[in-house]
PDB file of C-alpha atoms in Angstrom:
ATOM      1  CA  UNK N 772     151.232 125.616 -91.651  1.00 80.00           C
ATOM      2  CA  UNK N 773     152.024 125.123 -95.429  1.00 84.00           C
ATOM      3  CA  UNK N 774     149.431 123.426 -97.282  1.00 94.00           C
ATOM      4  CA  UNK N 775     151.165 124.004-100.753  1.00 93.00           C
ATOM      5  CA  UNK N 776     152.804 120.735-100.375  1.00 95.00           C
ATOM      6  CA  UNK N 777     152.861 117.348 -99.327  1.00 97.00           C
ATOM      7  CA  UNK N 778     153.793 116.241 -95.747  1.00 97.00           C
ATOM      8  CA  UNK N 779     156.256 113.247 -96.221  1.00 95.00           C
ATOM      9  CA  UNK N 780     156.587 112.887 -91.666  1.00 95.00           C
ATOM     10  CA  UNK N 781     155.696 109.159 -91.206  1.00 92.00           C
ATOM     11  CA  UNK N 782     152.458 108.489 -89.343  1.00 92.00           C
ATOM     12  CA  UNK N 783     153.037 106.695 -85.581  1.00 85.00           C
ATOM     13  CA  UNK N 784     150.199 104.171 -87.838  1.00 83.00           C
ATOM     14  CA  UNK N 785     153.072 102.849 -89.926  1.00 84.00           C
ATOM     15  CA  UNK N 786     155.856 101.756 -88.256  1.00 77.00           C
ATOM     16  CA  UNK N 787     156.890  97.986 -88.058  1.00 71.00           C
ATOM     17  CA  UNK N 788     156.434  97.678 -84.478  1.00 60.00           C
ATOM     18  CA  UNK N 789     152.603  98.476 -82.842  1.00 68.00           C
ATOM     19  CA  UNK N 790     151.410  97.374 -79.357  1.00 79.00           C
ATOM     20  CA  UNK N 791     148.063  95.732 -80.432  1.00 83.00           C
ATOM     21  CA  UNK N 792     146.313  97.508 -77.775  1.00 85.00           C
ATOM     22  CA  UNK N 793     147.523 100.640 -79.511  1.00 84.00           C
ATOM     23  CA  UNK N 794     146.796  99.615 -82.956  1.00 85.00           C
ATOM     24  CA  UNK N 795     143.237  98.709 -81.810  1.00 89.00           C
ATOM     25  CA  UNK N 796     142.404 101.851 -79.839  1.00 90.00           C
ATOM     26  CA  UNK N 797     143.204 103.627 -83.555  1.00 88.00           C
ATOM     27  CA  UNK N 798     141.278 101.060 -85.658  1.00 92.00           C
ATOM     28  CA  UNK N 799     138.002 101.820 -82.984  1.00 92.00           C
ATOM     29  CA  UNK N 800     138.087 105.525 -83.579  1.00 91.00           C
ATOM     30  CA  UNK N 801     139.356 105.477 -87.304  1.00 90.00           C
ATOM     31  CA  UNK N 802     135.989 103.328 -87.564  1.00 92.00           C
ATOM     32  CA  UNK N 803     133.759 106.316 -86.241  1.00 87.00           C
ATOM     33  CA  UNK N 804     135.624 108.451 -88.238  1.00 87.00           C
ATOM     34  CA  UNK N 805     135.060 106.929 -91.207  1.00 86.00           C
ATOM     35  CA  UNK N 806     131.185 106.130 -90.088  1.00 84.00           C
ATOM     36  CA  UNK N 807     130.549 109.906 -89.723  1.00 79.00           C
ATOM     37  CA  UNK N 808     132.260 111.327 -92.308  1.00 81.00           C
ATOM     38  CA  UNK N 809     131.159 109.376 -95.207  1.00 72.00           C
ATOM     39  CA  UNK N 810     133.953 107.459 -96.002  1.00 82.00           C
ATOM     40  CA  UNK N 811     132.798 104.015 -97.525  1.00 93.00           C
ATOM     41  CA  UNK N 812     130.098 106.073 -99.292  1.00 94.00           C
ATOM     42  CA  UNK N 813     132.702 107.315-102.026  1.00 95.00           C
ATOM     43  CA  UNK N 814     134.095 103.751-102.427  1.00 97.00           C
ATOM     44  CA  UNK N 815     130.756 102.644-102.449  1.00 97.00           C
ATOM     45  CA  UNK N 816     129.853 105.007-105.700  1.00 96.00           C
ATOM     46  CA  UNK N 817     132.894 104.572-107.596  1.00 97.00           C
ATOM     47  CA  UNK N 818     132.482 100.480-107.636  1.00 97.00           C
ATOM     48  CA  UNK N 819     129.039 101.037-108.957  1.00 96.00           C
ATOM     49  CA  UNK N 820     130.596 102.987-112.027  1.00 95.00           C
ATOM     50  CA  UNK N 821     132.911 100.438-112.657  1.00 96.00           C
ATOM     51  CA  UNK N 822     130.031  97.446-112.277  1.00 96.00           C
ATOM     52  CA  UNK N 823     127.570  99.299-114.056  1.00 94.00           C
ATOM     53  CA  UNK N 824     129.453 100.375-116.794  1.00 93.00           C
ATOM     54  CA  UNK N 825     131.222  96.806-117.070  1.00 94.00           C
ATOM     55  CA  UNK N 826     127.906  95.162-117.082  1.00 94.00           C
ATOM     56  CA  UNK N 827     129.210  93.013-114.643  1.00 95.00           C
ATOM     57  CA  UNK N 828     126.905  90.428-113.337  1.00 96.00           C
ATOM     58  CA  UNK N 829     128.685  89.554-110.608  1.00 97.00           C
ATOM     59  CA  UNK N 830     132.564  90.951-109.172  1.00 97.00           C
ATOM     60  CA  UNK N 831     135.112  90.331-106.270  1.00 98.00           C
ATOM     61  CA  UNK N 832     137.185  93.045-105.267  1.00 98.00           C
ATOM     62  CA  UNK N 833     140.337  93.569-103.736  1.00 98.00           C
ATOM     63  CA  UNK N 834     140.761  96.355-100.706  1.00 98.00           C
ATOM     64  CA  UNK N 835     144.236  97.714-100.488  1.00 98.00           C
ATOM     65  CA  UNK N 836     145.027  98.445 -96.751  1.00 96.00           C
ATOM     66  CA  UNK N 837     141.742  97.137 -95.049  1.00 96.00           C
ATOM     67  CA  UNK N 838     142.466  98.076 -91.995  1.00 92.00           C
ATOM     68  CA  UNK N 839     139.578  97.864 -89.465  1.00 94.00           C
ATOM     69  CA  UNK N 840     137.786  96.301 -92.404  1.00 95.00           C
ATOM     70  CA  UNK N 841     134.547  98.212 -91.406  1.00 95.00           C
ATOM     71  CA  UNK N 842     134.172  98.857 -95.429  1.00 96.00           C
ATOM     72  CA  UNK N 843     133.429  95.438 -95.753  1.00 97.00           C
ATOM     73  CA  UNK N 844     129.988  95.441 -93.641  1.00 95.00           C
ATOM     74  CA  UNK N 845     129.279  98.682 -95.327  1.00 96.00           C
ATOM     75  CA  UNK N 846     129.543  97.403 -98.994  1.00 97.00           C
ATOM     76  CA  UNK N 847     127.707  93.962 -98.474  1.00 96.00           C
ATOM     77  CA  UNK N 848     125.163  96.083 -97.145  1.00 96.00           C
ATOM     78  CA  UNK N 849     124.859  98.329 -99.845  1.00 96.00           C
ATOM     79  CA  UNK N 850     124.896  96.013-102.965  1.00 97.00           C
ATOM     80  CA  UNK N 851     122.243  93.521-101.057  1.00 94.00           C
ATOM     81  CA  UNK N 852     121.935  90.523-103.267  1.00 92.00           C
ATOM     82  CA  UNK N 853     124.604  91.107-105.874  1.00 96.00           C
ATOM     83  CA  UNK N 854     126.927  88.468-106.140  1.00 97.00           C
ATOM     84  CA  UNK N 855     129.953  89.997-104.661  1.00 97.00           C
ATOM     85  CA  UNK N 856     133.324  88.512-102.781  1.00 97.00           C
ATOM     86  CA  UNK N 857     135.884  90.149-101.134  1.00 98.00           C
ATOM     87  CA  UNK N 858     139.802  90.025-100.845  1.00 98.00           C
ATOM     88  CA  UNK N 859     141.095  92.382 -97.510  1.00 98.00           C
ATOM     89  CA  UNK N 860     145.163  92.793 -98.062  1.00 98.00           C
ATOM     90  CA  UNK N 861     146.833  94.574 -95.472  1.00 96.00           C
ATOM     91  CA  UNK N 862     150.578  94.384 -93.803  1.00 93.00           C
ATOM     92  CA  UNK N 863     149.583  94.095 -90.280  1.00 91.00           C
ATOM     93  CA  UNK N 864     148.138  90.904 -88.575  1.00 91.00           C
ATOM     94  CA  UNK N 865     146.023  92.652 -86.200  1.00 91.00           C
ATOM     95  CA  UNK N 866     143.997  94.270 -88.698  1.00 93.00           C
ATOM     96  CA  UNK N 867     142.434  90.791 -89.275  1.00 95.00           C
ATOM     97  CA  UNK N 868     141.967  90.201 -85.765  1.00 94.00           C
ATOM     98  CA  UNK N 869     140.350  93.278 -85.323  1.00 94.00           C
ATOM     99  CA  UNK N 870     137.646  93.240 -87.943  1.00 95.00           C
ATOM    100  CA  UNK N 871     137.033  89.138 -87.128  1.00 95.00           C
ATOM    101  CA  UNK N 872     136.553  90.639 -83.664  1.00 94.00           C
ATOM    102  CA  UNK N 873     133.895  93.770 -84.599  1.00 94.00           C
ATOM    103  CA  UNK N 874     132.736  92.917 -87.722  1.00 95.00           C
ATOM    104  CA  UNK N 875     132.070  89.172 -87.348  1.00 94.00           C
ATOM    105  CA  UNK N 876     129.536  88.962 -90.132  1.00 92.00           C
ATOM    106  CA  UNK N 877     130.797  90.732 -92.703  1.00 93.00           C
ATOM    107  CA  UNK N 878     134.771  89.008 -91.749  1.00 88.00           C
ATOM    108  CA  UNK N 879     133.203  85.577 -92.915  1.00 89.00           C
ATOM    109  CA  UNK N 880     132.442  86.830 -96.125  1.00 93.00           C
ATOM    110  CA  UNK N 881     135.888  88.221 -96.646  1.00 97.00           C
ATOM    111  CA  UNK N 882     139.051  86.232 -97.129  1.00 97.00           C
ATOM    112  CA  UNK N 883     142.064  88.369 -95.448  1.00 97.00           C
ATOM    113  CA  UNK N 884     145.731  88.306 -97.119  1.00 97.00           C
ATOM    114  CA  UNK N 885     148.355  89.543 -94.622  1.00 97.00           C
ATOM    115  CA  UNK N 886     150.560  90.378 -97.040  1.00 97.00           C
ATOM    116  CA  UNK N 887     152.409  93.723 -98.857  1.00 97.00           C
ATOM    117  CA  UNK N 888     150.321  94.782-101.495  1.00 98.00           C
ATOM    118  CA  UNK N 889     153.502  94.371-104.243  1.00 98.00           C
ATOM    119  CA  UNK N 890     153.091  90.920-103.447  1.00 97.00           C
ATOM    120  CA  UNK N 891     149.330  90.758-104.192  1.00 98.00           C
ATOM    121  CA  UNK N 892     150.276  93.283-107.460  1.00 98.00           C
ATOM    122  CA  UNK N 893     152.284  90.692-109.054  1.00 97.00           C
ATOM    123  CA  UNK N 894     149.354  88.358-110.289  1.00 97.00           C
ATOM    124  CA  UNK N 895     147.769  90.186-113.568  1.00 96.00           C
ATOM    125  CA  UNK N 896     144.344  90.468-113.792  1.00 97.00           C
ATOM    126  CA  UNK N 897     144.050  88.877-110.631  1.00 97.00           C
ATOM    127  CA  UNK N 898     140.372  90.310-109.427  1.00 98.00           C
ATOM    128  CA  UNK N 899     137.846  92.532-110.949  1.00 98.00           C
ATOM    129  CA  UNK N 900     137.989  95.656-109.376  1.00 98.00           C
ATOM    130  CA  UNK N 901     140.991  96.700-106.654  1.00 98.00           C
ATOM    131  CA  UNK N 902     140.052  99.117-104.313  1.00 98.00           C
ATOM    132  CA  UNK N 903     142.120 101.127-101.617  1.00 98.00           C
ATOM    133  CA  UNK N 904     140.695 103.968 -99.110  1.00 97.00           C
ATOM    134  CA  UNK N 905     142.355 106.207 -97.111  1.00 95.00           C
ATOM    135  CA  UNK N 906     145.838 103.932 -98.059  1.00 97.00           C
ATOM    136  CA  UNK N 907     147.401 105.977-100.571  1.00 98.00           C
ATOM    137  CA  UNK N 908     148.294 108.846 -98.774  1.00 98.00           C
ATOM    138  CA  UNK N 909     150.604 107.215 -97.107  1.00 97.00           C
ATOM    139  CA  UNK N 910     152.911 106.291 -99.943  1.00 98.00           C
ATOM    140  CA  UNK N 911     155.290 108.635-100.901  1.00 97.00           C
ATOM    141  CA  UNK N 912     155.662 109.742-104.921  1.00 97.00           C
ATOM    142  CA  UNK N 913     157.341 107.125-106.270  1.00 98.00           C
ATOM    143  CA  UNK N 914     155.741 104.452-104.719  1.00 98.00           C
ATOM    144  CA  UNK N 915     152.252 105.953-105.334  1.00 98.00           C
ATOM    145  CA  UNK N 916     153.016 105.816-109.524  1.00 98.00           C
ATOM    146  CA  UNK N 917     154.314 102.622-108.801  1.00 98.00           C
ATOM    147  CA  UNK N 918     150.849 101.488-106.972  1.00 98.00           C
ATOM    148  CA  UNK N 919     148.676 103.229-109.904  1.00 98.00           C
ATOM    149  CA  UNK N 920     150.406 100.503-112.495  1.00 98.00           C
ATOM    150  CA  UNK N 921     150.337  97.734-109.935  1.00 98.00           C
ATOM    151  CA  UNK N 922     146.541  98.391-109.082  1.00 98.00           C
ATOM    152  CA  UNK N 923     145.959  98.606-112.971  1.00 97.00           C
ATOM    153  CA  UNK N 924     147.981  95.621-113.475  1.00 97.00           C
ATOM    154  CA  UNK N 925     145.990  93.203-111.192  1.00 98.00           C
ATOM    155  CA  UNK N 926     142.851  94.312-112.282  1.00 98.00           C
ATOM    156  CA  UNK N 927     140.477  93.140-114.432  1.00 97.00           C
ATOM    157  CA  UNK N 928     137.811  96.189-114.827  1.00 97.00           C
ATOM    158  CA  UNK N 929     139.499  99.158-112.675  1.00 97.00           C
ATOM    159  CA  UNK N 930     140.706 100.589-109.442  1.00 98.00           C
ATOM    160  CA  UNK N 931     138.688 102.963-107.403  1.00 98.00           C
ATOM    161  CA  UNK N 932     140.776 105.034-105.221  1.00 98.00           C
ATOM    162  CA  UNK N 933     139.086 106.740-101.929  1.00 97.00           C
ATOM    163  CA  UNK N 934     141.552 109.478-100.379  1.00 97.00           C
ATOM    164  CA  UNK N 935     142.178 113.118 -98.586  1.00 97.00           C
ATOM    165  CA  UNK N 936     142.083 116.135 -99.973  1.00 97.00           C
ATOM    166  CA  UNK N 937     144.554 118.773 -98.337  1.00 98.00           C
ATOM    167  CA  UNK N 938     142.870 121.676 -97.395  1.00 97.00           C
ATOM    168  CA  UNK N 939     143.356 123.819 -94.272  1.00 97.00           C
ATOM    169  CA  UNK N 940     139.743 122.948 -93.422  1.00 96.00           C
ATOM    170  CA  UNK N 941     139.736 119.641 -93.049  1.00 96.00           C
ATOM    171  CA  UNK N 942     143.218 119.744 -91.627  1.00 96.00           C
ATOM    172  CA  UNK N 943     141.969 122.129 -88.687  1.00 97.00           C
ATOM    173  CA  UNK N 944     138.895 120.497 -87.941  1.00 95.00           C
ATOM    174  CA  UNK N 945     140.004 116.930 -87.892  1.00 95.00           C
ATOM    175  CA  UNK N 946     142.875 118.476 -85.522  1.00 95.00           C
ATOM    176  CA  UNK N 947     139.911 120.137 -83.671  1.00 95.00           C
ATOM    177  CA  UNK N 948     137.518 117.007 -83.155  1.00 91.00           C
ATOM    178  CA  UNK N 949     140.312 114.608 -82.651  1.00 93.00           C
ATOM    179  CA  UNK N 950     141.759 116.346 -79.592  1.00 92.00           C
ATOM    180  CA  UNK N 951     138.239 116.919 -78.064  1.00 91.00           C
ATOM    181  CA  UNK N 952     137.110 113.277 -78.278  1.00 90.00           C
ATOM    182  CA  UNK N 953     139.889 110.934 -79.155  1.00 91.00           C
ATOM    183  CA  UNK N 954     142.129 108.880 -76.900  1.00 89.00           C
ATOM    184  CA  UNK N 955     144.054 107.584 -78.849  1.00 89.00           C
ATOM    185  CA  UNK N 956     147.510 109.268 -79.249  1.00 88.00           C
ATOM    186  CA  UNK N 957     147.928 107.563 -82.643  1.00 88.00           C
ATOM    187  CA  UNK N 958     144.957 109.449 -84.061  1.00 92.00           C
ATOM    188  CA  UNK N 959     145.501 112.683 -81.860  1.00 93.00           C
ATOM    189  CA  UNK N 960     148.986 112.501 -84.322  1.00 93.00           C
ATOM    190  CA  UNK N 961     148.045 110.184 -87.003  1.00 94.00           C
ATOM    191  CA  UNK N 962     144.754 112.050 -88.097  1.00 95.00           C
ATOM    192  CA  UNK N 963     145.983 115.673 -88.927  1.00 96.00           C
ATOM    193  CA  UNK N 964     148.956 114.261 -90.202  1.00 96.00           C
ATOM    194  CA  UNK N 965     146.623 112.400 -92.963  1.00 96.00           C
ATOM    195  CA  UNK N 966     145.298 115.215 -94.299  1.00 97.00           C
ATOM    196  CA  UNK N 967     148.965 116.597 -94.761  1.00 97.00           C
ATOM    197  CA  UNK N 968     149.773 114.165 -96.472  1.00 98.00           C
ATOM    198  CA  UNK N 969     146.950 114.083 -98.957  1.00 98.00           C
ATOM    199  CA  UNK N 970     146.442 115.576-102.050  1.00 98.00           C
ATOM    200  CA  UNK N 971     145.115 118.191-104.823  1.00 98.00           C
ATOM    201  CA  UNK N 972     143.681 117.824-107.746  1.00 97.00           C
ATOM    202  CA  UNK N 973     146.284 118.793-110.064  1.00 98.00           C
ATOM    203  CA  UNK N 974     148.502 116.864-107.973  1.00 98.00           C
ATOM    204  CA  UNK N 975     146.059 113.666-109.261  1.00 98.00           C
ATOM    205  CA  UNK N 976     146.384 114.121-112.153  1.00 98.00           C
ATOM    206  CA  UNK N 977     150.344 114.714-112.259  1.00 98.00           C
ATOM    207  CA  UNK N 978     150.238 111.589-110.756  1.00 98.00           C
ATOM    208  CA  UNK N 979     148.463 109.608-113.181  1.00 98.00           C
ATOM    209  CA  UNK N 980     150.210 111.257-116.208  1.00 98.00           C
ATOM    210  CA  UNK N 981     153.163 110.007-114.576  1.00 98.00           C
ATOM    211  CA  UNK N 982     152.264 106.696-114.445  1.00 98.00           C
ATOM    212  CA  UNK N 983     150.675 106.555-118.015  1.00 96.00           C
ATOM    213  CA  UNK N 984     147.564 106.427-117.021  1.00 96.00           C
ATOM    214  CA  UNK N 985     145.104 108.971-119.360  1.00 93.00           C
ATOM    215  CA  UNK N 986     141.149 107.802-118.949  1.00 94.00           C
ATOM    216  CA  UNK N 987     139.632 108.213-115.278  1.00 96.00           C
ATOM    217  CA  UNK N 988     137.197 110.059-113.069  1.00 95.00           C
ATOM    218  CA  UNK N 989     138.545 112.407-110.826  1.00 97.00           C
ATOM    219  CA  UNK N 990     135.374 113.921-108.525  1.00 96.00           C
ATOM    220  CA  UNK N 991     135.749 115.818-105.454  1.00 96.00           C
ATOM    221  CA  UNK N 992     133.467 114.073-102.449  1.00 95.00           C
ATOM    222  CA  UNK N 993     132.657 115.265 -98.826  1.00 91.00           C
ATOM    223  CA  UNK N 994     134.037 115.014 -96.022  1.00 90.00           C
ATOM    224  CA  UNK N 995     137.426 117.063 -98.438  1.00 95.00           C
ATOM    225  CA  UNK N 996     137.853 113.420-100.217  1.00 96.00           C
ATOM    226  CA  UNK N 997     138.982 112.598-104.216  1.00 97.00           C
ATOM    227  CA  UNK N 998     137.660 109.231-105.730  1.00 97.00           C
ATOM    228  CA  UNK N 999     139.669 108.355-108.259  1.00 98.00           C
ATOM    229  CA  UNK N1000     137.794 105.816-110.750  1.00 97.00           C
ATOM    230  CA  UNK N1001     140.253 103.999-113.524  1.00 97.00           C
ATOM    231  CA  UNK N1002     138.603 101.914-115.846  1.00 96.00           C
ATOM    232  CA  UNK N1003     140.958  99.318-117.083  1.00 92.00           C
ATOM    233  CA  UNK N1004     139.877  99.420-120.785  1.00 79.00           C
ATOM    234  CA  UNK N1005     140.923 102.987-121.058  1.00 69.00           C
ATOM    235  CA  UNK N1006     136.979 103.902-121.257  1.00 65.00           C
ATOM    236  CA  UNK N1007     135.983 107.670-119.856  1.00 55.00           C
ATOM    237  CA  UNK N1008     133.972 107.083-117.111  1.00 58.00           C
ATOM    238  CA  UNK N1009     130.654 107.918-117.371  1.00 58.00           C
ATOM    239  CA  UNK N1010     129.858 110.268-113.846  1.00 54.00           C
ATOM    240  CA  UNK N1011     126.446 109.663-112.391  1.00 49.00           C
TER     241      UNK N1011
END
């Protein structure tokens, strides 16, 4: 197994054409996943950097790729009374079904965009912060660069990026745990995969050089996650 580079091998989780009973059995377990291993946690801490070093007094973000939009209950949770409002974009339909379905509460509070994120990228400075975990991985290079000005484009404050970190650890135990307890053959494939086609650090950061992009925080996170913080004002961020 070479870890060295990238995996570019589609995930089953992208193509145009899902059974919804598929597509939900995925969404169920990517949801315990994520509860277990931390997940919303690390977008969780980088949209307090961005808030706190704003000053912001209130702020409505906008999540990249929502899908099960279980990060939604998490964060409303988490920031309690601040004033906060939600845009979920994502490509597929059913991921709005399926998080009106689980996560009735927090869905009320969110307004859903079925829509390709270019779309939503167009409007400058159209929301405060734009947010997008465990989505970027599955862009190739181009289209990631092309994402980082986007993101910066439609933000007011910053982007906070949440994503894999390639390492033959988490690559062998997600591989492990997913063929002891899943049942869905989308994860048993998609899951491993995902970590192939994460990234380094250096790899970050070539990124974001390519794109222009020279003021961020880039902090290694468990479970083998990066959060990527970008301030929009070109500010260093200030690490907690």
């Amino acid at each position: 197994m070479n870890f060295a580079t990238r995996s570019y091998e589609p995930e089953l989780m992208d193509a145009p054409l899902l059974s919804k009973e598929d597509f939900h059995a995925n969404l169920e377990e990517i949801v315990l996943i994520n509860r277990y291993l931390g997940g919303a946690s690390v977008t969780y801490q980088g949209m307090r950097m961005l808030i706190q070093q704003a000053g912001l007094k209130q702020a409505h973000v906008t999540d990249i790729g929502s899908g099960a939009g279980d990060i939604f209950a998490y964060l409303i949770r988490r920031f309690g009374g601040f004033p906060m409002t939600y845009t979920a974009v994502d490509v597929q339909p059913e991921a709005e079904t399926f998080a009106r379905r689980f996560f009735p509460d927090s869905s009320r509070k969110v307004q859903w965009r079925i829509a390709d994120y270019r779309e939503v990228f167009e409007e400058a400075n159209g929301t405060d912060i734009v947010t997008a975990s465990l989505f970027c991985h599955h862009l190739d290079d181009a289209a990631l660069r092309e994402f980082l000005r986007g993101a910066l484009r439609h933000a007011r404050i910053g982007v906070v990026i949440n994503d894999l970190h390639r390492h033959p650890f988490a690559y062998y135990s997600i591989r492990l745990l997913t063929r002891l307890f899943s049942k869905s053959r989308f994860t048993r494939h998609d899951a491993p995969l995902s970590v192939l086609r994460g990234f380094t650090g250096g790899e970050w950061r070539e990124h974001l050089h390519e794109a222009g992009v020279s003021k961020y925080g880039l902090q290694w996170r468990w479970a083998f996650r990066h959060l990527l913080v970008i301030p929009k004002n070109g500010q260093v961020v200030r690490q907690p």
